[in-house]
Amino acid sequence: SIKAPGIMEMVGLEKYVCDFRTVTFTELISKIEDMLSNREKIVEQMTPKIEDLKESVWLNVKVVKDLLDS
């Protein structure tokens, strides 16, 4: 998906994005192994960013609601 790289960049995981049209089996296995060996660090890194994104989404929902109500 065209959205995947942007979403992954928002949470700091852009290095794990794969284009399945061009990715090799070796590259895919390497990324999976890296993710598995660093999963605790990845979760630690993602958690605050995901919370920030949730807050941003709710603010956007509020803006849209306010616009619709006016």
PDB file of N, CA, C and O in Angstrom:
ATOM      1  N   SER A   1       0.838  -1.182   0.000  1.00  0.00           N
ATOM      2  CA  SER A   1       0.000   0.000   0.000  1.00  0.00           C
ATOM      3  C   SER A   1       0.879   1.240   0.000  1.00  0.00           C
ATOM      4  O   SER A   1       1.953   1.266   0.602  1.00  0.00           O
ATOM      5  N   ILE A   2       0.407   2.250  -0.623  1.00  0.00           N
ATOM      6  CA  ILE A   2       1.138   3.508  -0.657  1.00  0.00           C
ATOM      7  C   ILE A   2       1.180   4.158   0.722  1.00  0.00           C
ATOM      8  O   ILE A   2       2.065   4.950   1.024  1.00  0.00           O
ATOM      9  N   LYS A   3       0.229   3.810   1.599  1.00  0.00           N
ATOM     10  CA  LYS A   3       0.161   4.394   2.937  1.00  0.00           C
ATOM     11  C   LYS A   3       1.160   3.762   3.903  1.00  0.00           C
ATOM     12  O   LYS A   3       1.576   4.394   4.867  1.00  0.00           O
ATOM     13  N   ALA A   4       1.533   2.529   3.686  1.00  0.00           N
ATOM     14  CA  ALA A   4       2.377   1.795   4.633  1.00  0.00           C
ATOM     15  C   ALA A   4       3.681   2.515   4.962  1.00  0.00           C
ATOM     16  O   ALA A   4       4.014   2.641   6.143  1.00  0.00           O
ATOM     17  N   PRO A   5       4.439   2.992   3.987  1.00  0.00           N
ATOM     18  CA  PRO A   5       5.694   3.667   4.347  1.00  0.00           C
ATOM     19  C   PRO A   5       5.477   4.886   5.244  1.00  0.00           C
ATOM     20  O   PRO A   5       6.224   5.091   6.206  1.00  0.00           O
ATOM     21  N   GLY A   6       4.445   5.664   4.983  1.00  0.00           N
ATOM     22  CA  GLY A   6       4.175   6.841   5.802  1.00  0.00           C
ATOM     23  C   GLY A   6       3.775   6.484   7.216  1.00  0.00           C
ATOM     24  O   GLY A   6       4.222   7.115   8.176  1.00  0.00           O
ATOM     25  N   ILE A   7       2.929   5.482   7.333  1.00  0.00           N
ATOM     26  CA  ILE A   7       2.490   5.042   8.660  1.00  0.00           C
ATOM     27  C   ILE A   7       3.673   4.476   9.441  1.00  0.00           C
ATOM     28  O   ILE A   7       3.858   4.791  10.615  1.00  0.00           O
ATOM     29  N   MET A   8       4.464   3.655   8.784  1.00  0.00           N
ATOM     30  CA  MET A   8       5.624   3.069   9.459  1.00  0.00           C
ATOM     31  C   MET A   8       6.629   4.156   9.855  1.00  0.00           C
ATOM     32  O   MET A   8       7.266   4.065  10.903  1.00  0.00           O
ATOM     33  N   GLU A   9       6.756   5.189   9.037  1.00  0.00           N
ATOM     34  CA  GLU A   9       7.667   6.291   9.371  1.00  0.00           C
ATOM     35  C   GLU A   9       7.170   7.034  10.607  1.00  0.00           C
ATOM     36  O   GLU A   9       7.970   7.444  11.452  1.00  0.00           O
ATOM     37  N   MET A  10       5.859   7.193  10.729  1.00  0.00           N
ATOM     38  CA  MET A  10       5.286   7.884  11.890  1.00  0.00           C
ATOM     39  C   MET A  10       5.651   7.206  13.201  1.00  0.00           C
ATOM     40  O   MET A  10       5.774   7.866  14.226  1.00  0.00           O
ATOM     41  N   VAL A  11       5.807   5.889  13.173  1.00  0.00           N
ATOM     42  CA  VAL A  11       6.143   5.158  14.401  1.00  0.00           C
ATOM     43  C   VAL A  11       7.616   4.751  14.442  1.00  0.00           C
ATOM     44  O   VAL A  11       8.032   3.990  15.305  1.00  0.00           O
ATOM     45  N   GLY A  12       8.401   5.258  13.492  1.00  0.00           N
ATOM     46  CA  GLY A  12       9.845   5.023  13.508  1.00  0.00           C
ATOM     47  C   GLY A  12      10.283   3.663  13.019  1.00  0.00           C
ATOM     48  O   GLY A  12      11.362   3.196  13.370  1.00  0.00           O
ATOM     49  N   LEU A  13       9.458   3.013  12.204  1.00  0.00           N
ATOM     50  CA  LEU A  13       9.782   1.660  11.754  1.00  0.00           C
ATOM     51  C   LEU A  13       9.885   1.557  10.235  1.00  0.00           C
ATOM     52  O   LEU A  13       9.693   0.488   9.661  1.00  0.00           O
ATOM     53  N   GLU A  14      10.223   2.654   9.594  1.00  0.00           N
ATOM     54  CA  GLU A  14      10.281   2.663   8.131  1.00  0.00           C
ATOM     55  C   GLU A  14      11.285   1.672   7.553  1.00  0.00           C
ATOM     56  O   GLU A  14      11.119   1.207   6.429  1.00  0.00           O
ATOM     57  N   LYS A  15      12.290   1.295   8.335  1.00  0.00           N
ATOM     58  CA  LYS A  15      13.278   0.350   7.797  1.00  0.00           C
ATOM     59  C   LYS A  15      12.700  -1.056   7.607  1.00  0.00           C
ATOM     60  O   LYS A  15      13.291  -1.889   6.944  1.00  0.00           O
ATOM     61  N   TYR A  16      11.515  -1.302   8.178  1.00  0.00           N
ATOM     62  CA  TYR A  16      10.894  -2.617   8.039  1.00  0.00           C
ATOM     63  C   TYR A  16       9.878  -2.699   6.900  1.00  0.00           C
ATOM     64  O   TYR A  16       9.282  -3.742   6.682  1.00  0.00           O
ATOM     65  N   VAL A  17       9.670  -1.607   6.196  1.00  0.00           N
ATOM     66  CA  VAL A  17       8.735  -1.613   5.070  1.00  0.00           C
ATOM     67  C   VAL A  17       9.342  -2.402   3.921  1.00  0.00           C
ATOM     68  O   VAL A  17      10.507  -2.256   3.589  1.00  0.00           O
ATOM     69  N   CYS A  18       8.511  -3.260   3.328  1.00  0.00           N
ATOM     70  CA  CYS A  18       8.947  -4.064   2.187  1.00  0.00           C
ATOM     71  C   CYS A  18       7.990  -3.847   1.025  1.00  0.00           C
ATOM     72  O   CYS A  18       6.781  -3.833   1.216  1.00  0.00           O
ATOM     73  N   ASP A  19       8.548  -3.720  -0.133  1.00  0.00           N
ATOM     74  CA  ASP A  19       7.734  -3.692  -1.350  1.00  0.00           C
ATOM     75  C   ASP A  19       7.661  -5.137  -1.832  1.00  0.00           C
ATOM     76  O   ASP A  19       8.659  -5.687  -2.303  1.00  0.00           O
ATOM     77  N   PHE A  20       6.507  -5.736  -1.689  1.00  0.00           N
ATOM     78  CA  PHE A  20       6.379  -7.157  -2.007  1.00  0.00           C
ATOM     79  C   PHE A  20       6.510  -7.454  -3.497  1.00  0.00           C
ATOM     80  O   PHE A  20       6.583  -8.600  -3.886  1.00  0.00           O
ATOM     81  N   ARG A  21       6.575  -6.416  -4.312  1.00  0.00           N
ATOM     82  CA  ARG A  21       6.825  -6.632  -5.740  1.00  0.00           C
ATOM     83  C   ARG A  21       8.304  -6.853  -6.013  1.00  0.00           C
ATOM     84  O   ARG A  21       8.673  -7.462  -7.003  1.00  0.00           O
ATOM     85  N   THR A  22       9.168  -6.356  -5.095  1.00  0.00           N
ATOM     86  CA  THR A  22      10.606  -6.422  -5.354  1.00  0.00           C
ATOM     87  C   THR A  22      11.422  -7.071  -4.241  1.00  0.00           C
ATOM     88  O   THR A  22      12.598  -7.368  -4.449  1.00  0.00           O
ATOM     89  N   VAL A  23      10.824  -7.273  -3.067  1.00  0.00           N
ATOM     90  CA  VAL A  23      11.586  -7.810  -1.940  1.00  0.00           C
ATOM     91  C   VAL A  23      12.049  -9.238  -2.236  1.00  0.00           C
ATOM     92  O   VAL A  23      11.329 -10.025  -2.839  1.00  0.00           O
ATOM     93  N   THR A  24      13.260  -9.524  -1.813  1.00  0.00           N
ATOM     94  CA  THR A  24      13.774 -10.888  -1.959  1.00  0.00           C
ATOM     95  C   THR A  24      13.460 -11.674  -0.688  1.00  0.00           C
ATOM     96  O   THR A  24      13.236 -11.096   0.382  1.00  0.00           O
ATOM     97  N   PHE A  25      13.463 -12.971  -0.811  1.00  0.00           N
ATOM     98  CA  PHE A  25      13.220 -13.831   0.341  1.00  0.00           C
ATOM     99  C   PHE A  25      14.262 -13.568   1.424  1.00  0.00           C
ATOM    100  O   PHE A  25      13.934 -13.456   2.605  1.00  0.00           O
ATOM    101  N   THR A  26      15.507 -13.419   1.023  1.00  0.00           N
ATOM    102  CA  THR A  26      16.600 -13.169   1.973  1.00  0.00           C
ATOM    103  C   THR A  26      16.381 -11.853   2.719  1.00  0.00           C
ATOM    104  O   THR A  26      16.568 -11.779   3.935  1.00  0.00           O
ATOM    105  N   GLU A  27      15.986 -10.813   1.990  1.00  0.00           N
ATOM    106  CA  GLU A  27      15.731  -9.511   2.615  1.00  0.00           C
ATOM    107  C   GLU A  27      14.561  -9.600   3.589  1.00  0.00           C
ATOM    108  O   GLU A  27      14.621  -9.059   4.700  1.00  0.00           O
ATOM    109  N   LEU A  28      13.514 -10.297   3.205  1.00  0.00           N
ATOM    110  CA  LEU A  28      12.343 -10.449   4.056  1.00  0.00           C
ATOM    111  C   LEU A  28      12.694 -11.198   5.345  1.00  0.00           C
ATOM    112  O   LEU A  28      12.342 -10.759   6.442  1.00  0.00           O
ATOM    113  N   ILE A  29      13.400 -12.284   5.223  1.00  0.00           N
ATOM    114  CA  ILE A  29      13.819 -13.059   6.402  1.00  0.00           C
ATOM    115  C   ILE A  29      14.706 -12.207   7.308  1.00  0.00           C
ATOM    116  O   ILE A  29      14.559 -12.221   8.530  1.00  0.00           O
ATOM    117  N   SER A  30      15.598 -11.448   6.726  1.00  0.00           N
ATOM    118  CA  SER A  30      16.491 -10.583   7.499  1.00  0.00           C
ATOM    119  C   SER A  30      15.700  -9.557   8.309  1.00  0.00           C
ATOM    120  O   SER A  30      15.984  -9.328   9.489  1.00  0.00           O
ATOM    121  N   LYS A  31      14.705  -8.947   7.687  1.00  0.00           N
ATOM    122  CA  LYS A  31      13.892  -7.951   8.391  1.00  0.00           C
ATOM    123  C   LYS A  31      13.075  -8.606   9.506  1.00  0.00           C
ATOM    124  O   LYS A  31      12.953  -8.054  10.597  1.00  0.00           O
ATOM    125  N   ILE A  32      12.522  -9.767   9.242  1.00  0.00           N
ATOM    126  CA  ILE A  32      11.748 -10.478  10.264  1.00  0.00           C
ATOM    127  C   ILE A  32      12.643 -10.852  11.437  1.00  0.00           C
ATOM    128  O   ILE A  32      12.273 -10.652  12.601  1.00  0.00           O
ATOM    129  N   GLU A  33      13.811 -11.376  11.163  1.00  0.00           N
ATOM    130  CA  GLU A  33      14.738 -11.741  12.231  1.00  0.00           C
ATOM    131  C   GLU A  33      15.146 -10.517  13.046  1.00  0.00           C
ATOM    132  O   GLU A  33      15.231 -10.578  14.274  1.00  0.00           O
ATOM    133  N   ASP A  34      15.392  -9.403  12.361  1.00  0.00           N
ATOM    134  CA  ASP A  34      15.761  -8.164  13.054  1.00  0.00           C
ATOM    135  C   ASP A  34      14.621  -7.694  13.953  1.00  0.00           C
ATOM    136  O   ASP A  34      14.849  -7.315  15.104  1.00  0.00           O
ATOM    137  N   MET A  35      13.402  -7.749  13.429  1.00  0.00           N
ATOM    138  CA  MET A  35      12.250  -7.343  14.239  1.00  0.00           C
ATOM    139  C   MET A  35      12.074  -8.236  15.463  1.00  0.00           C
ATOM    140  O   MET A  35      11.818  -7.744  16.558  1.00  0.00           O
ATOM    141  N   LEU A  36      12.216  -9.536  15.265  1.00  0.00           N
ATOM    142  CA  LEU A  36      12.058 -10.464  16.390  1.00  0.00           C
ATOM    143  C   LEU A  36      13.132 -10.253  17.453  1.00  0.00           C
ATOM    144  O   LEU A  36      12.839 -10.273  18.648  1.00  0.00           O
ATOM    145  N   SER A  37      14.352 -10.023  17.023  1.00  0.00           N
ATOM    146  CA  SER A  37      15.432  -9.847  18.002  1.00  0.00           C
ATOM    147  C   SER A  37      15.371  -8.491  18.696  1.00  0.00           C
ATOM    148  O   SER A  37      15.937  -8.327  19.776  1.00  0.00           O
ATOM    149  N   ASN A  38      14.658  -7.537  18.107  1.00  0.00           N
ATOM    150  CA  ASN A  38      14.558  -6.195  18.695  1.00  0.00           C
ATOM    151  C   ASN A  38      13.136  -5.849  19.123  1.00  0.00           C
ATOM    152  O   ASN A  38      12.814  -4.679  19.304  1.00  0.00           O
ATOM    153  N   ARG A  39      12.289  -6.855  19.290  1.00  0.00           N
ATOM    154  CA  ARG A  39      10.873  -6.588  19.535  1.00  0.00           C
ATOM    155  C   ARG A  39      10.614  -5.759  20.784  1.00  0.00           C
ATOM    156  O   ARG A  39       9.735  -4.899  20.781  1.00  0.00           O
ATOM    157  N   GLU A  40      11.361  -5.971  21.852  1.00  0.00           N
ATOM    158  CA  GLU A  40      11.138  -5.188  23.069  1.00  0.00           C
ATOM    159  C   GLU A  40      11.472  -3.721  22.834  1.00  0.00           C
ATOM    160  O   GLU A  40      10.730  -2.829  23.245  1.00  0.00           O
ATOM    161  N   LYS A  41      12.574  -3.472  22.153  1.00  0.00           N
ATOM    162  CA  LYS A  41      12.983  -2.103  21.824  1.00  0.00           C
ATOM    163  C   LYS A  41      11.960  -1.452  20.890  1.00  0.00           C
ATOM    164  O   LYS A  41      11.626  -0.280  21.042  1.00  0.00           O
ATOM    165  N   ILE A  42      11.452  -2.219  19.935  1.00  0.00           N
ATOM    166  CA  ILE A  42      10.473  -1.707  18.975  1.00  0.00           C
ATOM    167  C   ILE A  42       9.191  -1.305  19.698  1.00  0.00           C
ATOM    168  O   ILE A  42       8.645  -0.229  19.469  1.00  0.00           O
ATOM    169  N   VAL A  43       8.701  -2.161  20.581  1.00  0.00           N
ATOM    170  CA  VAL A  43       7.480  -1.854  21.338  1.00  0.00           C
ATOM    171  C   VAL A  43       7.697  -0.607  22.186  1.00  0.00           C
ATOM    172  O   VAL A  43       6.842   0.285  22.240  1.00  0.00           O
ATOM    173  N   GLU A  44       8.846  -0.529  22.830  1.00  0.00           N
ATOM    174  CA  GLU A  44       9.184   0.625  23.661  1.00  0.00           C
ATOM    175  C   GLU A  44       9.213   1.912  22.820  1.00  0.00           C
ATOM    176  O   GLU A  44       8.758   2.965  23.262  1.00  0.00           O
ATOM    177  N   GLN A  45       9.729   1.808  21.626  1.00  0.00           N
ATOM    178  CA  GLN A  45       9.834   2.955  20.729  1.00  0.00           C
ATOM    179  C   GLN A  45       8.466   3.351  20.168  1.00  0.00           C
ATOM    180  O   GLN A  45       8.158   4.532  20.025  1.00  0.00           O
ATOM    181  N   MET A  46       7.635   2.366  19.860  1.00  0.00           N
ATOM    182  CA  MET A  46       6.341   2.629  19.233  1.00  0.00           C
ATOM    183  C   MET A  46       5.290   3.153  20.198  1.00  0.00           C
ATOM    184  O   MET A  46       4.454   3.977  19.807  1.00  0.00           O
ATOM    185  N   THR A  47       5.288   2.692  21.421  1.00  0.00           N
ATOM    186  CA  THR A  47       4.202   2.985  22.363  1.00  0.00           C
ATOM    187  C   THR A  47       3.908   4.478  22.508  1.00  0.00           C
ATOM    188  O   THR A  47       2.760   4.890  22.328  1.00  0.00           O
ATOM    189  N   PRO A  48       4.901   5.310  22.803  1.00  0.00           N
ATOM    190  CA  PRO A  48       4.558   6.739  22.943  1.00  0.00           C
ATOM    191  C   PRO A  48       4.125   7.369  21.621  1.00  0.00           C
ATOM    192  O   PRO A  48       3.266   8.252  21.605  1.00  0.00           O
ATOM    193  N   LYS A  49       4.680   6.914  20.527  1.00  0.00           N
ATOM    194  CA  LYS A  49       4.304   7.472  19.223  1.00  0.00           C
ATOM    195  C   LYS A  49       2.872   7.107  18.873  1.00  0.00           C
ATOM    196  O   LYS A  49       2.138   7.921  18.306  1.00  0.00           O
ATOM    197  N   ILE A  50       2.466   5.892  19.208  1.00  0.00           N
ATOM    198  CA  ILE A  50       1.096   5.466  18.936  1.00  0.00           C
ATOM    199  C   ILE A  50       0.124   6.272  19.793  1.00  0.00           C
ATOM    200  O   ILE A  50      -0.937   6.690  19.322  1.00  0.00           O
ATOM    201  N   GLU A  51       0.487   6.523  21.037  1.00  0.00           N
ATOM    202  CA  GLU A  51      -0.362   7.338  21.904  1.00  0.00           C
ATOM    203  C   GLU A  51      -0.508   8.750  21.333  1.00  0.00           C
ATOM    204  O   GLU A  51      -1.600   9.312  21.338  1.00  0.00           O
ATOM    205  N   ASP A  52       0.583   9.314  20.826  1.00  0.00           N
ATOM    206  CA  ASP A  52       0.519  10.643  20.193  1.00  0.00           C
ATOM    207  C   ASP A  52      -0.386  10.617  18.967  1.00  0.00           C
ATOM    208  O   ASP A  52      -1.164  11.545  18.737  1.00  0.00           O
ATOM    209  N   LEU A  53      -0.287   9.559  18.165  1.00  0.00           N
ATOM    210  CA  LEU A  53      -1.128   9.439  16.977  1.00  0.00           C
ATOM    211  C   LEU A  53      -2.605   9.314  17.355  1.00  0.00           C
ATOM    212  O   LEU A  53      -3.466   9.911  16.706  1.00  0.00           O
ATOM    213  N   LYS A  54      -2.894   8.556  18.401  1.00  0.00           N
ATOM    214  CA  LYS A  54      -4.280   8.424  18.856  1.00  0.00           C
ATOM    215  C   LYS A  54      -4.839   9.789  19.251  1.00  0.00           C
ATOM    216  O   LYS A  54      -5.966  10.137  18.905  1.00  0.00           O
ATOM    217  N   GLU A  55      -4.039  10.545  19.985  1.00  0.00           N
ATOM    218  CA  GLU A  55      -4.464  11.877  20.414  1.00  0.00           C
ATOM    219  C   GLU A  55      -4.715  12.780  19.205  1.00  0.00           C
ATOM    220  O   GLU A  55      -5.714  13.506  19.142  1.00  0.00           O
ATOM    221  N   SER A  56      -3.843  12.706  18.229  1.00  0.00           N
ATOM    222  CA  SER A  56      -3.983  13.502  17.013  1.00  0.00           C
ATOM    223  C   SER A  56      -5.251  13.131  16.253  1.00  0.00           C
ATOM    224  O   SER A  56      -5.979  13.999  15.757  1.00  0.00           O
ATOM    225  N   VAL A  57      -5.538  11.840  16.172  1.00  0.00           N
ATOM    226  CA  VAL A  57      -6.752  11.382  15.488  1.00  0.00           C
ATOM    227  C   VAL A  57      -7.987  11.931  16.196  1.00  0.00           C
ATOM    228  O   VAL A  57      -8.918  12.434  15.549  1.00  0.00           O
ATOM    229  N   TRP A  58      -8.013  11.866  17.522  1.00  0.00           N
ATOM    230  CA  TRP A  58      -9.170  12.360  18.261  1.00  0.00           C
ATOM    231  C   TRP A  58      -9.342  13.865  18.094  1.00  0.00           C
ATOM    232  O   TRP A  58     -10.464  14.366  18.001  1.00  0.00           O
ATOM    233  N   LEU A  59      -8.234  14.594  18.025  1.00  0.00           N
ATOM    234  CA  LEU A  59      -8.328  16.032  17.779  1.00  0.00           C
ATOM    235  C   LEU A  59      -8.912  16.303  16.398  1.00  0.00           C
ATOM    236  O   LEU A  59      -9.735  17.207  16.230  1.00  0.00           O
ATOM    237  N   ASN A  60      -8.499  15.517  15.407  1.00  0.00           N
ATOM    238  CA  ASN A  60      -9.043  15.676  14.058  1.00  0.00           C
ATOM    239  C   ASN A  60     -10.537  15.354  14.026  1.00  0.00           C
ATOM    240  O   ASN A  60     -11.312  16.035  13.350  1.00  0.00           O
ATOM    241  N   VAL A  61     -10.944  14.324  14.749  1.00  0.00           N
ATOM    242  CA  VAL A  61     -12.361  13.965  14.824  1.00  0.00           C
ATOM    243  C   VAL A  61     -13.145  15.118  15.439  1.00  0.00           C
ATOM    244  O   VAL A  61     -14.227  15.479  14.953  1.00  0.00           O
ATOM    245  N   LYS A  62     -12.596  15.717  16.486  1.00  0.00           N
ATOM    246  CA  LYS A  62     -13.271  16.843  17.140  1.00  0.00           C
ATOM    247  C   LYS A  62     -13.408  18.019  16.175  1.00  0.00           C
ATOM    248  O   LYS A  62     -14.472  18.643  16.106  1.00  0.00           O
ATOM    249  N   VAL A  63     -12.377  18.315  15.419  1.00  0.00           N
ATOM    250  CA  VAL A  63     -12.435  19.417  14.450  1.00  0.00           C
ATOM    251  C   VAL A  63     -13.517  19.150  13.410  1.00  0.00           C
ATOM    252  O   VAL A  63     -14.320  20.036  13.089  1.00  0.00           O
ATOM    253  N   VAL A  64     -13.558  17.944  12.885  1.00  0.00           N
ATOM    254  CA  VAL A  64     -14.573  17.594  11.881  1.00  0.00           C
ATOM    255  C   VAL A  64     -15.969  17.692  12.491  1.00  0.00           C
ATOM    256  O   VAL A  64     -16.890  18.247  11.884  1.00  0.00           O
ATOM    257  N   LYS A  65     -16.127  17.186  13.695  1.00  0.00           N
ATOM    258  CA  LYS A  65     -17.434  17.249  14.372  1.00  0.00           C
ATOM    259  C   LYS A  65     -17.847  18.699  14.561  1.00  0.00           C
ATOM    260  O   LYS A  65     -18.999  19.071  14.280  1.00  0.00           O
ATOM    261  N   ASP A  66     -16.936  19.542  15.026  1.00  0.00           N
ATOM    262  CA  ASP A  66     -17.248  20.950  15.220  1.00  0.00           C
ATOM    263  C   ASP A  66     -17.649  21.625  13.905  1.00  0.00           C
ATOM    264  O   ASP A  66     -18.571  22.435  13.870  1.00  0.00           O
ATOM    265  N   LEU A  67     -16.959  21.269  12.834  1.00  0.00           N
ATOM    266  CA  LEU A  67     -17.302  21.821  11.517  1.00  0.00           C
ATOM    267  C   LEU A  67     -18.691  21.374  11.075  1.00  0.00           C
ATOM    268  O   LEU A  67     -19.466  22.157  10.515  1.00  0.00           O
ATOM    269  N   LEU A  68     -18.994  20.110  11.302  1.00  0.00           N
ATOM    270  CA  LEU A  68     -20.310  19.590  10.912  1.00  0.00           C
ATOM    271  C   LEU A  68     -21.427  20.191  11.762  1.00  0.00           C
ATOM    272  O   LEU A  68     -22.543  20.382  11.273  1.00  0.00           O
ATOM    273  N   ASP A  69     -21.126  20.466  13.013  1.00  0.00           N
ATOM    274  CA  ASP A  69     -22.133  21.029  13.916  1.00  0.00           C
ATOM    275  C   ASP A  69     -22.399  22.510  13.642  1.00  0.00           C
ATOM    276  O   ASP A  69     -23.449  23.029  14.014  1.00  0.00           O
ATOM    277  N   SER A  70     -21.449  23.201  13.000  1.00  0.00           N
ATOM    278  CA  SER A  70     -21.631  24.643  12.790  1.00  0.00           C
ATOM    279  C   SER A  70     -22.339  24.963  11.489  1.00  0.00           C
ATOM    280  O   SER A  70     -22.671  24.197  10.686  1.00  0.00           O
TER     281      SER A  70
END
